[in-house]
PDB file of C-alpha atoms in Angstrom:
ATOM      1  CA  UNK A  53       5.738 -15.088 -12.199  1.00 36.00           C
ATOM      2  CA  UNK A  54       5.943 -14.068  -8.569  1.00 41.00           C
ATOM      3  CA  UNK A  55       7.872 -11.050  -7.168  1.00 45.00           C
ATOM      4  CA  UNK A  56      10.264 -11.603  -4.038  1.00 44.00           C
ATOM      5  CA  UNK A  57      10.362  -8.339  -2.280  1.00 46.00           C
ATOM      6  CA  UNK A  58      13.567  -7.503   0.006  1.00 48.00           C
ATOM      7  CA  UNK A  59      13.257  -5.722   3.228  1.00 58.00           C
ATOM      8  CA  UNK A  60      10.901  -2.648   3.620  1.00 63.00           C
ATOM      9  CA  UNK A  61      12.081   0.419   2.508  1.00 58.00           C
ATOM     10  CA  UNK A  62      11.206   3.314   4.737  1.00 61.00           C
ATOM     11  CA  UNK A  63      11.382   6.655   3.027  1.00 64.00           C
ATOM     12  CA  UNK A  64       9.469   9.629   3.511  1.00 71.00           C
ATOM     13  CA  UNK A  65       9.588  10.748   0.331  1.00 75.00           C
ATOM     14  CA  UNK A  66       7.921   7.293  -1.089  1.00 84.00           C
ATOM     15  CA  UNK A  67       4.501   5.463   0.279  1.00 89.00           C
ATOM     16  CA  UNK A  68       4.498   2.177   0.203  1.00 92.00           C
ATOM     17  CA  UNK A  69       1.131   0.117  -0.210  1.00 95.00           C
ATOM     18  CA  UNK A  70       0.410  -3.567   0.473  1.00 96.00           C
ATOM     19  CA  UNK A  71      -3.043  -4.263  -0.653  1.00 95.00           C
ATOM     20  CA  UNK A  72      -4.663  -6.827  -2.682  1.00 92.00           C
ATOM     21  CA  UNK A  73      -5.783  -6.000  -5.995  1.00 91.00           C
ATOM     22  CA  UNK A  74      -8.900  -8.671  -6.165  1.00 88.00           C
ATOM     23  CA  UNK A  75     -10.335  -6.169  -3.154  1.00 88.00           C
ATOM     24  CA  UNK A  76     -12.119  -3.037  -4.012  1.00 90.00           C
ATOM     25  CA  UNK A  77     -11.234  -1.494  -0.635  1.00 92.00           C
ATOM     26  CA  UNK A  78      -7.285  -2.277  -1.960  1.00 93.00           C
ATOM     27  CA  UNK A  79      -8.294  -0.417  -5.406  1.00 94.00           C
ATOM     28  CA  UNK A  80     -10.033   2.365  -3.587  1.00 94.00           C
ATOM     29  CA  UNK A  81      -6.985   2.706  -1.627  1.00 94.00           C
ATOM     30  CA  UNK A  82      -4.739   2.519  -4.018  1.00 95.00           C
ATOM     31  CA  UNK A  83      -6.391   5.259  -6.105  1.00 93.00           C
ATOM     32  CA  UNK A  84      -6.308   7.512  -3.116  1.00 90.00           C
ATOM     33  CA  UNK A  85      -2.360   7.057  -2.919  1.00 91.00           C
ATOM     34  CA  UNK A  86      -1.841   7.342  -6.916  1.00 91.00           C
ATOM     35  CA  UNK A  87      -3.518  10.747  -6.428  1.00 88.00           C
ATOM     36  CA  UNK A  88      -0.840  11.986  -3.551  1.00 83.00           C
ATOM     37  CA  UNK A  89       2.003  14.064  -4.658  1.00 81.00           C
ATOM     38  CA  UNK A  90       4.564  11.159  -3.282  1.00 84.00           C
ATOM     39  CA  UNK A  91       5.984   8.390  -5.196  1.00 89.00           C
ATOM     40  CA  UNK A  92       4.224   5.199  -4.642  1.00 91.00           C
ATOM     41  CA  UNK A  93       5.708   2.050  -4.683  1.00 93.00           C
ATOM     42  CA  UNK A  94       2.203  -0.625  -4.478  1.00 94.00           C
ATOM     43  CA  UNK A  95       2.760  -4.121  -3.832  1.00 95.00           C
ATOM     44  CA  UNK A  96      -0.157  -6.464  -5.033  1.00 96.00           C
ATOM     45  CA  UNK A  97       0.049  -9.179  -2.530  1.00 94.00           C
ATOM     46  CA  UNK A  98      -1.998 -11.500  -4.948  1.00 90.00           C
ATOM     47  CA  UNK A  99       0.924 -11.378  -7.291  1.00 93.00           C
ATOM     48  CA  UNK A 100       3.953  -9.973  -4.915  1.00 92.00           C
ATOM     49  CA  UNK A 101       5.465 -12.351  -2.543  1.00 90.00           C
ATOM     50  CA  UNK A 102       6.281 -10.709   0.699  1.00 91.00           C
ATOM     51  CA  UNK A 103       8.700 -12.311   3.091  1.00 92.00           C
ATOM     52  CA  UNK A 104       8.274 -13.699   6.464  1.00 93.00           C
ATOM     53  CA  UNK A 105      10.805 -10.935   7.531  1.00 93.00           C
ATOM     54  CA  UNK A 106       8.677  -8.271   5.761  1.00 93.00           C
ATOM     55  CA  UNK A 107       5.133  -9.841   7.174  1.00 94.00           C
ATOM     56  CA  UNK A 108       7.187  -9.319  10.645  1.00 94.00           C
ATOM     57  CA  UNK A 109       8.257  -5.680   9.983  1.00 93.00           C
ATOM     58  CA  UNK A 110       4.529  -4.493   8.897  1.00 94.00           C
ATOM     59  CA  UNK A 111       3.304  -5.659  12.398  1.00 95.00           C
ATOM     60  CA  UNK A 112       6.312  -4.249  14.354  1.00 94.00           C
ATOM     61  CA  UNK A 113       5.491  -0.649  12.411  1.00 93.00           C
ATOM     62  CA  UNK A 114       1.797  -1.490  12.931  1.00 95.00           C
ATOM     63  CA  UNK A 115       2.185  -2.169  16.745  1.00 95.00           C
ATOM     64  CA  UNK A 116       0.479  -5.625  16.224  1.00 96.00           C
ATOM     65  CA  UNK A 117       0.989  -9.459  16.511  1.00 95.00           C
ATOM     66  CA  UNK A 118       1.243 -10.959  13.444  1.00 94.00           C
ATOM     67  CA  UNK A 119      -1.647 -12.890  13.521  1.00 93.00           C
ATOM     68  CA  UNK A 120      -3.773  -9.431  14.158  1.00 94.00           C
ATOM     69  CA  UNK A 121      -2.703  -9.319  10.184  1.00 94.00           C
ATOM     70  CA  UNK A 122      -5.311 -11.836   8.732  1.00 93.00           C
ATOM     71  CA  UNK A 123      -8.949 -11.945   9.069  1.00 91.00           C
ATOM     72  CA  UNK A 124      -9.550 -15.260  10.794  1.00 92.00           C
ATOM     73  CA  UNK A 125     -13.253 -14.526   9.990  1.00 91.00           C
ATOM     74  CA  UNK A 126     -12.443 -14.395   5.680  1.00 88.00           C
ATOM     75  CA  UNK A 127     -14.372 -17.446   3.846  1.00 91.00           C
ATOM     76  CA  UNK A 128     -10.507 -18.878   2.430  1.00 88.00           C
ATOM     77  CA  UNK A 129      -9.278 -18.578   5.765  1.00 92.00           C
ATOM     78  CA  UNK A 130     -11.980 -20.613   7.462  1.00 92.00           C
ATOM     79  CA  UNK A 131     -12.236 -23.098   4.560  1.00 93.00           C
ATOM     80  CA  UNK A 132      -8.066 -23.937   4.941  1.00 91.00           C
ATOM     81  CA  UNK A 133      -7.818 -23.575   8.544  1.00 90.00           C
ATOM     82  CA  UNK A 134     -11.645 -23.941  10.231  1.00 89.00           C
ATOM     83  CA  UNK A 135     -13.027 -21.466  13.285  1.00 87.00           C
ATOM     84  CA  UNK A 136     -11.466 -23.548  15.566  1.00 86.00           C
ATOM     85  CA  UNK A 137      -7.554 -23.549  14.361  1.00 87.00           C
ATOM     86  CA  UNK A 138      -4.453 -24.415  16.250  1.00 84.00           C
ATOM     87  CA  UNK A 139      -1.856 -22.126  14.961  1.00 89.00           C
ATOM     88  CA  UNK A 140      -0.271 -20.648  17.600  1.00 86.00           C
ATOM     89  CA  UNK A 141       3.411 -19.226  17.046  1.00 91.00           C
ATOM     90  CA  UNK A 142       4.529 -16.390  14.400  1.00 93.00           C
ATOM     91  CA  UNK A 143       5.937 -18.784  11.799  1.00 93.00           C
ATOM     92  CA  UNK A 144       2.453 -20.539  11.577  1.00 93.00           C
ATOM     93  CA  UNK A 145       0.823 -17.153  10.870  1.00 94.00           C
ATOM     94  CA  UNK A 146       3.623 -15.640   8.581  1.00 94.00           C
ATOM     95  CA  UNK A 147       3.182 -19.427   6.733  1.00 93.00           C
ATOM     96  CA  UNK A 148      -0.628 -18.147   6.465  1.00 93.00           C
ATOM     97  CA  UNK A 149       0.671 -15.242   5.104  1.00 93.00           C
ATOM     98  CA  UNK A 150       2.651 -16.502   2.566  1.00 91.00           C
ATOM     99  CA  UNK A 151       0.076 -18.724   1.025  1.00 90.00           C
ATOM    100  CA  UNK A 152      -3.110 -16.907   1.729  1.00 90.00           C
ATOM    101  CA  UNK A 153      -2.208 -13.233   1.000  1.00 89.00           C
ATOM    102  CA  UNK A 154      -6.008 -12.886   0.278  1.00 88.00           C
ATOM    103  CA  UNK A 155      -6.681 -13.166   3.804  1.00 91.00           C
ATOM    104  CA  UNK A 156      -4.885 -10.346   5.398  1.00 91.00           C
ATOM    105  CA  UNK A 157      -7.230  -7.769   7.198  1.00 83.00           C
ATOM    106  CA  UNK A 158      -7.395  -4.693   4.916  1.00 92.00           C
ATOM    107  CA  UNK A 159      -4.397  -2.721   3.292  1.00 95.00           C
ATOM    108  CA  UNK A 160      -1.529  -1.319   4.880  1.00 96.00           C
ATOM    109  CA  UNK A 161       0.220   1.959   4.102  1.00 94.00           C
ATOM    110  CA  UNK A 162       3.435   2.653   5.063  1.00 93.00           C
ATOM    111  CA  UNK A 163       5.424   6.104   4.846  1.00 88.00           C
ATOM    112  CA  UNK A 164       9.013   6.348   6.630  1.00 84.00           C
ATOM    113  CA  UNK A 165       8.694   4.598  10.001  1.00 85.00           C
ATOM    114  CA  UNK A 166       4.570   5.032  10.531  1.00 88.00           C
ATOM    115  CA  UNK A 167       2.109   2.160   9.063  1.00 92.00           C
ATOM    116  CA  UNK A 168      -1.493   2.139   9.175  1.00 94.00           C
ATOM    117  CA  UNK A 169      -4.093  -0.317   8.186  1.00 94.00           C
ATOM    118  CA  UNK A 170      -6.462   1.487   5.971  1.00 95.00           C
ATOM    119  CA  UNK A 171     -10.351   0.338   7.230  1.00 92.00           C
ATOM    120  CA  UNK A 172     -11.691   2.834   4.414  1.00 91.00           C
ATOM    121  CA  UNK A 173      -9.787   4.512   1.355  1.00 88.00           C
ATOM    122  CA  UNK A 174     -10.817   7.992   2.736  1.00 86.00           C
ATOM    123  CA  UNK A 175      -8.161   7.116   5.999  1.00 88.00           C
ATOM    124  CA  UNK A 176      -5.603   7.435   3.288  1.00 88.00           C
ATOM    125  CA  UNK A 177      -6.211  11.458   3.209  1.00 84.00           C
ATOM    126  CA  UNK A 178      -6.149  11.633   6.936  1.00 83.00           C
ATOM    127  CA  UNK A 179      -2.645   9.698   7.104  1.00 82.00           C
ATOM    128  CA  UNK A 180      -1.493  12.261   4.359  1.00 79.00           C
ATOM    129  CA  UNK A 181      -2.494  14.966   5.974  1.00 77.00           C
ATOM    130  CA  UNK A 182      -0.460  14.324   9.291  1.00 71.00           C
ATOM    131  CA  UNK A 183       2.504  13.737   6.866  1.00 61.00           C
ATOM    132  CA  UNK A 184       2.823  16.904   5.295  1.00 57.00           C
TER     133      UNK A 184
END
């Protein structure tokens, strides 16, 4: 049974992860945020749906299109949409989104209004850090 999540809450109390549980760099990460002294609230994106509205939000805190979300180089993406694709406008890549989740770029952290795509669990600590 899929989750529908509702708009992002941004507290700074709380850290909220999007990450995908069939990647170890999502599990690293997500150990890294267990082991912080906030409350986490982790959203699996292979069994969470998020909404378009959400996907939007994530780039807006991110600074980012939201194309600059997926990796257009990941095996599922190529094999549904080929090197050479044609999507062009937001909705096509929020539809990608929404029925790929496997194919955005890495995890993203969120705490109050900063967001950060975590490249390696140890970035976790760093983001932390500047939190405190």
């Amino acid at each position: 049974m899929e989750n529908d999540m509702g708009v992002i809450a941004t507290n700074n109390r709380e850290l909220n992860l999007y990450y995908n549980a069939d990647s170890s760099i999502g599990m690293q990460t997500l150990a890294f945020v267990q082991a912080s002294k906030k409350k986490v609230l982790a959203v699996d994106l292979s069994k969470t749906k998020v909404t378009g509205t959400q996907w939007a939000e994530l780039a807006n805190l991110l600074g980012i299109q939201i194309k600059d979300l997926i990796n257009t180089e990941h095996p599922d993406f190529i094999k549904l949409y080929g090197k050479d694709n044609d999507l062009e406008g937001d909705d096509d890549w929020i539809k990608v989104l929404q029925k790929n989740p496997s194919v955005v770029t890495q995890p993203i952290l969120v705490n109050g209004s900063k967001a950060m795509q975590v490249n390696t669990p140890s970035d976790v600590m760093v983001f932390l850090d500047k939190e405190s």
